[in-house]
Coordinates of C-alpha atoms in Angstrom, one line a residue:
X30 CA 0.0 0.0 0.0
X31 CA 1.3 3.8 -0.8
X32 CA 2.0 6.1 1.8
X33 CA -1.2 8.1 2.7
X34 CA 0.1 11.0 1.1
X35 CA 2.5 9.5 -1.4
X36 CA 0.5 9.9 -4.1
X37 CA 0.4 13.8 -3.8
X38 CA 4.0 13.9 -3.6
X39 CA 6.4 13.6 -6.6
X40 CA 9.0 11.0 -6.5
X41 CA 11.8 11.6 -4.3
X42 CA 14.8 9.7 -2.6
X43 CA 14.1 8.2 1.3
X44 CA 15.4 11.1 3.7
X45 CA 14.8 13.7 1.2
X46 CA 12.8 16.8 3.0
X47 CA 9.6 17.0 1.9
X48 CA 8.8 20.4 -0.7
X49 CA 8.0 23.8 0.5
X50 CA 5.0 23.7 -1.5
X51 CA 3.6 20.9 0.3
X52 CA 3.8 21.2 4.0
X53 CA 1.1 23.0 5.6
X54 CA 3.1 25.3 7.7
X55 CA 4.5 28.0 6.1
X56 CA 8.5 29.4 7.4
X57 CA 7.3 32.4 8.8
X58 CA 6.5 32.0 12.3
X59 CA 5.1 34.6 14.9
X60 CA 8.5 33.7 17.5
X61 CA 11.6 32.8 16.0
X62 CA 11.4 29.8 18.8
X63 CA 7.7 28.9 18.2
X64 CA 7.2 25.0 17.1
X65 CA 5.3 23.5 14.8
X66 CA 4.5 20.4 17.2
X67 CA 5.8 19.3 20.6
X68 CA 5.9 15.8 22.0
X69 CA 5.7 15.2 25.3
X70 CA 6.9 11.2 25.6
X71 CA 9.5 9.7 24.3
X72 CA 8.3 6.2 23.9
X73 CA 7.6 4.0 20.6
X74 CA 4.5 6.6 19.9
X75 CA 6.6 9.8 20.8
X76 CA 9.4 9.2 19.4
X77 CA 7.7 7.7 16.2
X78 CA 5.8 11.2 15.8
X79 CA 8.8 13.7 16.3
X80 CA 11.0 11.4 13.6
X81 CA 7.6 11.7 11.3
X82 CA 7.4 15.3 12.0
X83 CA 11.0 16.0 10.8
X84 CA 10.5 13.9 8.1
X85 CA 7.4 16.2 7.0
X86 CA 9.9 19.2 7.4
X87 CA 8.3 20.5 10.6
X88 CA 9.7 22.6 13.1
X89 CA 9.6 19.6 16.1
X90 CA 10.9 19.1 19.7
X91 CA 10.5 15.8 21.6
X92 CA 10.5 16.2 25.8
X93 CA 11.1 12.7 27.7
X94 CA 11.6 12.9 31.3
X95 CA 13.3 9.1 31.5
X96 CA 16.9 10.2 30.6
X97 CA 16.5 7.7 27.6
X98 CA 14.2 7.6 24.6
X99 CA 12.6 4.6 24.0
X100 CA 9.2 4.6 26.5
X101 CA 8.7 2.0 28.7
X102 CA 8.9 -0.7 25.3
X103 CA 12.9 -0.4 25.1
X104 CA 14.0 0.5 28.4
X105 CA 12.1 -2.1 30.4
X106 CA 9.8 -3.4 28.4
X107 CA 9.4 -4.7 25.4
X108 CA 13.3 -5.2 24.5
X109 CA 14.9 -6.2 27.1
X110 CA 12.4 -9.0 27.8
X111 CA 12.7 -10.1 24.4
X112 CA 16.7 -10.4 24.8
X113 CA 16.2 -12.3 28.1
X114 CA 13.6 -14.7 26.3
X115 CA 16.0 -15.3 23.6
X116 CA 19.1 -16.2 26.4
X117 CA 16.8 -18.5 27.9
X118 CA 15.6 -20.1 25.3
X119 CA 19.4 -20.5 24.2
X120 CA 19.7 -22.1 27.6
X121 CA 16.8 -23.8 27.6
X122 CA 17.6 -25.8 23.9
X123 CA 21.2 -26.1 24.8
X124 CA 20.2 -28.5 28.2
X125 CA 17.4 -30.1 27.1
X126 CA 17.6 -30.5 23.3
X127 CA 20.6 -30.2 21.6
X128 CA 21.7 -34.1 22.3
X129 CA 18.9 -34.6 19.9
X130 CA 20.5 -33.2 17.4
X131 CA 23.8 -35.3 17.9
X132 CA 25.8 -32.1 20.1
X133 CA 27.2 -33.1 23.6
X134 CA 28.8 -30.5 25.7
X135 CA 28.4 -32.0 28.3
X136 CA 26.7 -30.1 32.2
X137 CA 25.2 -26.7 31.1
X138 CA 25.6 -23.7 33.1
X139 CA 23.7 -20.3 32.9
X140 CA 25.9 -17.0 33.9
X141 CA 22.7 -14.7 35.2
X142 CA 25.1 -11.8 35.0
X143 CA 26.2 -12.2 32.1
X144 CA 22.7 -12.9 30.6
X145 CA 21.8 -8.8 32.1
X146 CA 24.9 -8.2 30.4
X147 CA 23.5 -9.0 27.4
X148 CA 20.0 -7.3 28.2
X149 CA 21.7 -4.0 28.8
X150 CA 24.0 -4.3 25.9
X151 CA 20.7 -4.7 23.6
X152 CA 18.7 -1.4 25.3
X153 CA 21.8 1.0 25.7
X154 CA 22.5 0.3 21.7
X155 CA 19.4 0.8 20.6
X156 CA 18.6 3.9 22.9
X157 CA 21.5 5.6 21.2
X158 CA 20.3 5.1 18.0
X159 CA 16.9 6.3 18.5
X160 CA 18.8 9.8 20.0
X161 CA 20.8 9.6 16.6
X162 CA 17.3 9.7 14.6
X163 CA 15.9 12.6 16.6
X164 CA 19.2 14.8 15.8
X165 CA 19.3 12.9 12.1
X166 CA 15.9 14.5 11.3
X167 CA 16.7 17.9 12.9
X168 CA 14.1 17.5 16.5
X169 CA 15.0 19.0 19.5
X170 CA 15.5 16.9 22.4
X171 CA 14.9 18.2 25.6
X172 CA 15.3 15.8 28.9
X173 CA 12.8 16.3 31.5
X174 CA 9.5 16.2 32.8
X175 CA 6.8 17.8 30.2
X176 CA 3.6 19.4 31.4
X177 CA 1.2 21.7 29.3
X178 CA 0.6 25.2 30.6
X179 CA -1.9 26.0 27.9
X180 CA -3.2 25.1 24.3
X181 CA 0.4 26.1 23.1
X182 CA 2.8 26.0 25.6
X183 CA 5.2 23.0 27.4
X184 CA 7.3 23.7 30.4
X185 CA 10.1 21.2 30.9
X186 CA 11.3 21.1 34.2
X187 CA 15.0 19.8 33.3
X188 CA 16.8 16.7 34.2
X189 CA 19.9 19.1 34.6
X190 CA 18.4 21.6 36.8
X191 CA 16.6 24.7 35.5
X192 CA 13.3 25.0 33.3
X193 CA 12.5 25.3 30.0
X194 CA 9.4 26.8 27.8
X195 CA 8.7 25.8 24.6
X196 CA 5.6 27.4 22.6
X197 CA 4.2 25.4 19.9
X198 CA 1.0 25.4 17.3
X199 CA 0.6 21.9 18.7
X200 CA 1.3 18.9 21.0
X201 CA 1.3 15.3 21.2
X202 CA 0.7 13.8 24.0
X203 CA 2.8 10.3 24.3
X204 CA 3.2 9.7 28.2
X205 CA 2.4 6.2 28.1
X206 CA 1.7 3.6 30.5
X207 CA 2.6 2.4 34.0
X208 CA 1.9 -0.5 36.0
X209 CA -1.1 -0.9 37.7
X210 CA -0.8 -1.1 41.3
X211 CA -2.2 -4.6 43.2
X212 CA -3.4 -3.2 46.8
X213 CA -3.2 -6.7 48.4
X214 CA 0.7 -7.2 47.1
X215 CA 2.0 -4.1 46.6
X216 CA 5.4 -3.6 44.9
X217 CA 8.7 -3.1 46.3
X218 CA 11.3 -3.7 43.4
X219 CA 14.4 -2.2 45.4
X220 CA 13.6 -5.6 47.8
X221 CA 13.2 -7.5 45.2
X222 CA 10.7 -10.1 46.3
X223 CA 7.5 -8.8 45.3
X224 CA 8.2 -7.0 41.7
X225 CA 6.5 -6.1 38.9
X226 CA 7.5 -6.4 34.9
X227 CA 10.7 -3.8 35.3
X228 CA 11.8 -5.4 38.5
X229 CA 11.3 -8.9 36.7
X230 CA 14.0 -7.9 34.6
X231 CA 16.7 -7.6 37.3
X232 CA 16.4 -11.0 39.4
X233 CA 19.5 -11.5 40.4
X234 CA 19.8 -15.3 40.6
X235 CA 17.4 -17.8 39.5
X236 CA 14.6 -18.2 42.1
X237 CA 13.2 -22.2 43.0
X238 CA 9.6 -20.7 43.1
X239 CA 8.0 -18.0 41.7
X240 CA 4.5 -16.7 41.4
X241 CA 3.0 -14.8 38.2
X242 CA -0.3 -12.7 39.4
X243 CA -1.9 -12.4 36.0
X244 CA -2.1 -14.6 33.4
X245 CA -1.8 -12.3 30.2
X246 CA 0.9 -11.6 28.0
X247 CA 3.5 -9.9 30.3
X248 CA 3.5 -12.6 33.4
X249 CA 3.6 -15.3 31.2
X250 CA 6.4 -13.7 29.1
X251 CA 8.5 -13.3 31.9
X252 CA 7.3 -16.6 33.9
X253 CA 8.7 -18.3 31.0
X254 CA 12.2 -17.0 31.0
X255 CA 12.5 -18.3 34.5
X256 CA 10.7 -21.8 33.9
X257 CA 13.4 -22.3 31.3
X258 CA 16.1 -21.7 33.6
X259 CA 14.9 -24.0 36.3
X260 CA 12.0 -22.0 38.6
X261 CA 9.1 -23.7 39.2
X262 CA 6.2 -21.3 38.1
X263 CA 2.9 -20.9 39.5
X264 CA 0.4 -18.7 37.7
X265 CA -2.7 -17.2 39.6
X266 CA -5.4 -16.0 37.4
X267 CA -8.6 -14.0 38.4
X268 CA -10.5 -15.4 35.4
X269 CA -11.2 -18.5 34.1
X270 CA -9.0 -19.1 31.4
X271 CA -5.3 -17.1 30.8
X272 CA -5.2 -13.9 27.8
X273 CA -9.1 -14.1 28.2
X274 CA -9.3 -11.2 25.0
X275 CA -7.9 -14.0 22.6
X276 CA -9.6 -16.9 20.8
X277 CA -10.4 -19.8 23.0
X278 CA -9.6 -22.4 21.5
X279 CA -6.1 -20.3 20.9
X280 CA -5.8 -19.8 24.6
X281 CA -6.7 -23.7 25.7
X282 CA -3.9 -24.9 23.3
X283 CA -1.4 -22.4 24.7
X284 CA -2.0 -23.2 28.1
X285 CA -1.7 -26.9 27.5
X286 CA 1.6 -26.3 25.9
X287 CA 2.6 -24.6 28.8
X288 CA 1.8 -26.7 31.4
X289 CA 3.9 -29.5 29.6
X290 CA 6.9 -27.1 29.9
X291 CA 5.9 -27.1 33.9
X292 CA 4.0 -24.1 34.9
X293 CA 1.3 -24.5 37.4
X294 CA -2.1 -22.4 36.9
X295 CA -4.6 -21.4 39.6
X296 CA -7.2 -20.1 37.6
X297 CA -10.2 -18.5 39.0
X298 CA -8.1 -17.4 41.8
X299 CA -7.9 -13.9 43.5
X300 CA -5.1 -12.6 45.9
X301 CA -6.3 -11.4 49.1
X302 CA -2.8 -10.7 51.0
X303 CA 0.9 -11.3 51.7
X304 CA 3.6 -11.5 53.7
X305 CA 7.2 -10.6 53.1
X306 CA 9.2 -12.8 55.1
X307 CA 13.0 -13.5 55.0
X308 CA 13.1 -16.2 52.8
X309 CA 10.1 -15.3 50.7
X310 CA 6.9 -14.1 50.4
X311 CA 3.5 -15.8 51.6
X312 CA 0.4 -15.0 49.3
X313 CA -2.8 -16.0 50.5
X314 CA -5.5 -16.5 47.9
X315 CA -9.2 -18.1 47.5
X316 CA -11.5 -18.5 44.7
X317 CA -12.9 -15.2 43.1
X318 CA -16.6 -15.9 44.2
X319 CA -14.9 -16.2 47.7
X320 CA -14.2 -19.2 49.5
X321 CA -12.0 -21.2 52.0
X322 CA -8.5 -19.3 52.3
X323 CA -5.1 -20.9 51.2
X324 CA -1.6 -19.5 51.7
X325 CA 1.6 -20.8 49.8
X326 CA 5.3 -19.4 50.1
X327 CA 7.0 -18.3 47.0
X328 CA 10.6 -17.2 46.5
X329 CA 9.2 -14.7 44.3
X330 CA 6.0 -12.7 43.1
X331 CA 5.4 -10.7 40.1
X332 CA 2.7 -9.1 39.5
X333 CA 1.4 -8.6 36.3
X334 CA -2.0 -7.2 36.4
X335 CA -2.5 -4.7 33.6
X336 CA -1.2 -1.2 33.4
X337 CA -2.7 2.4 33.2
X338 CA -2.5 5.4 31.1
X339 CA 0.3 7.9 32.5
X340 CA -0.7 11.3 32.7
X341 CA 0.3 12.6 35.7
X342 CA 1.5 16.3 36.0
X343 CA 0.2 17.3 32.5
X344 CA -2.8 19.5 33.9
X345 CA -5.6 17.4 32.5
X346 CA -7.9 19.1 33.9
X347 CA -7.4 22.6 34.2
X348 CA -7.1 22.4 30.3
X349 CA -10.6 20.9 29.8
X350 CA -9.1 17.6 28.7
X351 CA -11.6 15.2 29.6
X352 CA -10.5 11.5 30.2
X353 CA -12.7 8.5 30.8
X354 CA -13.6 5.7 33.6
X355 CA -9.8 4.5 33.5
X356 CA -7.5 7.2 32.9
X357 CA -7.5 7.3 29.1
X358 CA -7.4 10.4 27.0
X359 CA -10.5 11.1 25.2
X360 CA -9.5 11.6 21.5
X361 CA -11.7 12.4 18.4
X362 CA -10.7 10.0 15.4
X363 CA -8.0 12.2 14.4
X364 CA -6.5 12.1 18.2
X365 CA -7.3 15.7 18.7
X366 CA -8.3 16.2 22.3
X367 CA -11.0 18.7 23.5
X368 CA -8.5 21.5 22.9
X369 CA -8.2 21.5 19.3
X370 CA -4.2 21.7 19.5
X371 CA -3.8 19.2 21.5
X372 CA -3.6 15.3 20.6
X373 CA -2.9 11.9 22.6
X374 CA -1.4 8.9 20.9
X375 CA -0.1 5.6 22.2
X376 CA -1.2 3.7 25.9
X377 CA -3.1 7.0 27.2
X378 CA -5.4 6.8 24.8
X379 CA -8.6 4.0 24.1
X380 CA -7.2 0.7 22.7
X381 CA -4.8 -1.9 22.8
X382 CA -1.6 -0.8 25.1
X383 CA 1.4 -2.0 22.1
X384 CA 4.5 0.0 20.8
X385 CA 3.6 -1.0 16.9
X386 CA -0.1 0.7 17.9
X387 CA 1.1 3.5 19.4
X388 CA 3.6 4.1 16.7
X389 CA 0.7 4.4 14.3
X390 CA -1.0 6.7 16.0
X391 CA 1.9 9.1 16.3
X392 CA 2.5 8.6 12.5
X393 CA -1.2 9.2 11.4
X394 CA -1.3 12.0 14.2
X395 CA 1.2 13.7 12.7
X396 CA 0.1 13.7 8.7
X397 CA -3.0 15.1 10.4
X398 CA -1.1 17.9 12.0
X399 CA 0.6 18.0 8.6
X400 CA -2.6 18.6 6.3
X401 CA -2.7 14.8 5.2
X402 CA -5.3 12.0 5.9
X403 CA -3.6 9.8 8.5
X404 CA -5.5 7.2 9.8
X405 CA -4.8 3.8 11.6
X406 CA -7.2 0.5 10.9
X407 CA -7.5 -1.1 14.5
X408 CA -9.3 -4.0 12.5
X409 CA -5.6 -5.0 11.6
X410 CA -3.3 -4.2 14.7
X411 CA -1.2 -7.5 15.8
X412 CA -1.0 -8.9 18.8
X413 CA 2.0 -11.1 19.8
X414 CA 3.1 -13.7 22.7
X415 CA 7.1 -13.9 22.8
X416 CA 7.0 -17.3 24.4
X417 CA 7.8 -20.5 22.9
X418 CA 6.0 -21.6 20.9
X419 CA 4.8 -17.9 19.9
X420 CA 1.1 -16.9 20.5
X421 CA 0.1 -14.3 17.5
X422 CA -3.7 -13.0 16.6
X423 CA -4.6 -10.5 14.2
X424 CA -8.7 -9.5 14.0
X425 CA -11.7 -11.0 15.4
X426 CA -12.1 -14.3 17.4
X427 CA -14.5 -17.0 17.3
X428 CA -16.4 -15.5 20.4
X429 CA -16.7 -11.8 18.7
X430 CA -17.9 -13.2 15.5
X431 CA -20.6 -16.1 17.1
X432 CA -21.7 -12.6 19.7
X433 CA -22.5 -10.2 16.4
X434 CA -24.2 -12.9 14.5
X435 CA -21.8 -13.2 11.5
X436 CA -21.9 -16.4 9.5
X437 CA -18.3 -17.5 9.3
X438 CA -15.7 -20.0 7.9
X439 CA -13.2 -21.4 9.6
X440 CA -9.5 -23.2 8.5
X441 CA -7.0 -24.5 10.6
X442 CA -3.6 -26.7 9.2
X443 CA -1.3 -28.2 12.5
X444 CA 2.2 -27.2 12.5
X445 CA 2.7 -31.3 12.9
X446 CA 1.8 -31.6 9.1
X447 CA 4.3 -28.8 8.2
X448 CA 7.7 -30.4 6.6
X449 CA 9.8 -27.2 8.1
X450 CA 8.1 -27.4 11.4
X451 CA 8.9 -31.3 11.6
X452 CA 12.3 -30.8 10.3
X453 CA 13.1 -28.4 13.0
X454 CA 11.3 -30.7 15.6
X455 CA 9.0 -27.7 16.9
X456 CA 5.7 -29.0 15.1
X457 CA 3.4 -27.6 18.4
X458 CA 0.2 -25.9 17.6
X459 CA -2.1 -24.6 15.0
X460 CA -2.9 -22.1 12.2
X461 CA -6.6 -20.5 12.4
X462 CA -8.3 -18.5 9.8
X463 CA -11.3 -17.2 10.1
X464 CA -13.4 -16.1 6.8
X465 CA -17.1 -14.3 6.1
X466 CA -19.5 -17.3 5.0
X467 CA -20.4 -15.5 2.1
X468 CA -17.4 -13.5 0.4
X469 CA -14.7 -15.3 1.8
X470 CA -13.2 -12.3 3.4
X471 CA -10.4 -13.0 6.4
X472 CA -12.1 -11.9 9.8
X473 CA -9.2 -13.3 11.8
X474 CA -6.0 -14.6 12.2
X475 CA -4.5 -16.7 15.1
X476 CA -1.5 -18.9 14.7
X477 CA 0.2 -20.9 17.9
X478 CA 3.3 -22.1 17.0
X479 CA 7.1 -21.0 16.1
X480 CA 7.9 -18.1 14.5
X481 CA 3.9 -17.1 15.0
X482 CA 4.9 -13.2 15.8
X483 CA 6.4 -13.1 11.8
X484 CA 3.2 -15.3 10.2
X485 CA 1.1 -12.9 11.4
X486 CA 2.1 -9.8 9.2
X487 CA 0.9 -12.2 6.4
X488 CA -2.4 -12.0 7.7
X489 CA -2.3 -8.7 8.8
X490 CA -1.5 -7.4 5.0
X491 CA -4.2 -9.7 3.8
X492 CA -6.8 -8.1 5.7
X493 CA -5.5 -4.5 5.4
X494 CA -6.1 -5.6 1.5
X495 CA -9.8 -7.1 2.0
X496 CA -8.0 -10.5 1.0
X497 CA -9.9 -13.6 0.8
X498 CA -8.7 -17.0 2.4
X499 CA -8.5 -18.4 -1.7
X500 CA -6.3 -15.5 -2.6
X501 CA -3.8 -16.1 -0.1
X502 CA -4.5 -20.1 -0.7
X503 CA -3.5 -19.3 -4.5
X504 CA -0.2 -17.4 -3.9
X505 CA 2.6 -19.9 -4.0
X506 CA 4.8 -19.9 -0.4
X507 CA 8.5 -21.2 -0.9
X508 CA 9.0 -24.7 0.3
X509 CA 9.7 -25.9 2.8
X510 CA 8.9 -23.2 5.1
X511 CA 6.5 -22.3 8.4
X512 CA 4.5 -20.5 6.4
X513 CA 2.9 -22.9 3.9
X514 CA 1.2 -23.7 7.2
X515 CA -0.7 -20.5 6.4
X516 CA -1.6 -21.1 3.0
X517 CA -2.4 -24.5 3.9
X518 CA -5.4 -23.0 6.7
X519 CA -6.3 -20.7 4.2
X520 CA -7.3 -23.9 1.3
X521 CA -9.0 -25.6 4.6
X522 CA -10.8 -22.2 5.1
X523 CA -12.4 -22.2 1.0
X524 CA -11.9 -25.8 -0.2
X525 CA -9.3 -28.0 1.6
X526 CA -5.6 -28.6 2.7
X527 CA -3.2 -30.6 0.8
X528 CA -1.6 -32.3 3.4
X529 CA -4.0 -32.9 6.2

């Protein structure tokens, strides 16, 4: 698909600024100082929109009050869990699985130091780089804590002391997300025995026990870098099934898989208090309807409950800005906020809390600002499990389309009858498609199995296209690869798979 606004543009090299003729704002400004937009946030939305901005040939400035840009996704998020995911797994393959292959080297050891080596390695280059964007595409970086003081004015209150105002025809607001706090186990990350995703990241040695309070993407991300390297996991789930937003049938085979790699699950489980004691922490729990109390000791907790929009110190509501029930910025559908020069993007806003969404939004916020038609299409925004195998879904489920009465298809092709999958001996789990009855339009897309977080973006282009399950069926996928499994769903989802 062109840009948004490629078509009105005449053909020009990557990185070339954009003509006079076409921006909307003109060079003469009212203060020689005045900006064309400021973002406040420096996460995957922020800094997304202040790279876009330059890119556009606007005047921009980007304020981030972490010290680092990146948002919560680089710096303890996202990234570094990914890099700790991958060591594990290294770990993980190289005890259990490699004499399969014909490799002995004999007892296997894991360094944890080493392994945060690694993580850090991983954020620090990549924080750099995002710096070396901002200064590539002429935005002005400004460390410190942003709040608005009016419909065009930022006051930074410096990470170096001192203050700083910036005026600006608009602003972004990017501030992100932050953990949701869990009144019966509150957090205490400097202790290190009840912690939540960023204190996950920094375990110093590999714990026996450890309990995961939530059983959605984050806690089980992080409960499965420390069941591969040897803790015995224990996840405690309010509802009745873990990731209860995903398809069922997805979830069911995911949490099978993951009980054969030794987690435990307490589902329909609520915790009503704990103890810190010396050599652990005691969490008592009973069944959400209420019930008989149990206690258990664990070496660790995390809690992983959800997060929250973060939006403190921006003056909300002395500026009118009206959020709703949970803390999210109300936005119009072109993220403007109720004062016309100020937008919200990214986790403070309605919608899925994920970097790649975010970065939409500060994209398609931006054109807007710009005089172009940006737009995002929350029909085909990804969502990704980083475990192993990988959990990936793009669209509706089963349970969205039987609730609005639509009259669907559905195709699914095991990774067990896939050649590469066999080949590589990691032939768990499925690929779903879902289809309209009548035109054979993809609804939805949910694949368990490896690689799953790469498949996806096959569906996800399909349906941004209005693809049918027969077109994608008819397009030939190199052989062998992981995704003929795709193709192979798709034929079951019109007519039928070859080999199944």
């Amino acid at each position: 698909m062109l840009s948004r606004f490629a078509l009105s543009l005449p053909n020009r090299s990557r990185g070339a600024i954009v003509p006079r003729s076409y921006r909307t704002f003109s060079s003469t400004r009212i203060k020689q100082d005045e900006y064309d937009v400021v973002i406040v946030g420096g996460g995957p939305g922020g800094y997304v929109a202040a790279i876009k901005a330059g890119q556009l040939g606007l005047k921009a400035a980007c304020v981030e009050m972490r010290g680092t840009l990146g948002g919560t996704c680089l710096n303890v998020g996202c990234i570094p869990s990914k890099a700790l995911l991958t060591s594990s797994h290294h770990f993980h393959d190289a005890k259990h699985h490699f004499a399969d292959h014909g490799i002995e080297i004999g007892d296997v050891k894991i360094n944890v130091d080493k392994m945060m080596e690694s993580k850090a390695n991983t954020v620090t280059g990549l924080t750099g780089g995002i710096e070396h964007l901002l200064k590539k595409h002429k935005v002005d970086y400004f460390k410190g804590k942003g709040s608005i003081t009016g419909p065009n004015g930022v006051s930074v209150a410096l990470s170096d002391g001192g203050d700083k105002n910036l005026e600006s025809k608009n602003i972004v607001i990017a501030t992100g997300s932050e953990v949701t706090p869990l009144p019966p186990v509150p957090v205490d990350n400097a202790v290190g025995k009840i912690v939540d995703s960023t204190g996950a990241l920094d375990i110093s040695k590999v714990p026996e026990t450890m309990a995961v309070i939530g059983g959605g993407v984050i806690g089980l991300e992080m409960g499965s870098v420390w069941s591969r390297l040897g803790t015995k996991v224990t996840v405690i789930e309010f509802m009745d099934r873990i990731c209860p937003s995903m398809d069922t049938e997805l979830t069911k085979k995911f949490q099978q898989t993951l009980k054969k790699q030794g987690f435990k699950f307490n589902l329909k489980t609520k915790v009503v208090n704990n103890e810190v004691v010396e050599d652990g922490v005691i969490l008592t729990t009973e069944a959400a309807k209420g019930g008989k109390e149990k206690t258990q000791k664990y070496d660790i907790v995390l809690v992983s409950t959800g997060r929250r929009p973060y939006t403190d110190g921006l003056n909300l509501e002395q500026l009118g800005i009206k959020t709703d029930k949970l803390g999210r910025i109300e936005v119009d559908k072109h993220f403007k906020t109720a004062v016309p020069s100020i937008y919200a993007i990214g986790d403070c806003i309605d919608g899925p809390m994920l970097a790649h969404k975010a970065e939409e939004e500060g994209i398609a916020a931006i054109e807007t600002i710009a005089g172009f038609a940006g737009h995002v299409n929350y029909d085909t925004i990804p969502g990704v499990i980083y475990t192993y195998p990988e959990v990936a879904s793009v669209g509706k489920t089963e349970e969205e389309l039987k609730e609005a009465g639509v009259k669907y298809s559905k195709g699914s092709f095991p990774f067990q009858a896939n050649s590469r999958a066999r080949a590589n001996g990691s032939a768990d789990g499925f690929v779903k498609i879902l289809t309209d009855a009548q035109t054979d339009k993809i609804l939805g897309c949910h694949i368990i199995g490896p690689n799953a977080g790469e498949m996806i973006a096959e569906g996800v282009l399909g349906m941004e296209y209005g693809a049918s399950s027969e077109d994608i069926a008819r397009t030939c996928h190199a052989h062998p690869t992981l995704s003929e499994a795709f193709k192979e769903a798709c034929m079951d989802a019109y007519d039928q798979p070859i080999h199944f």
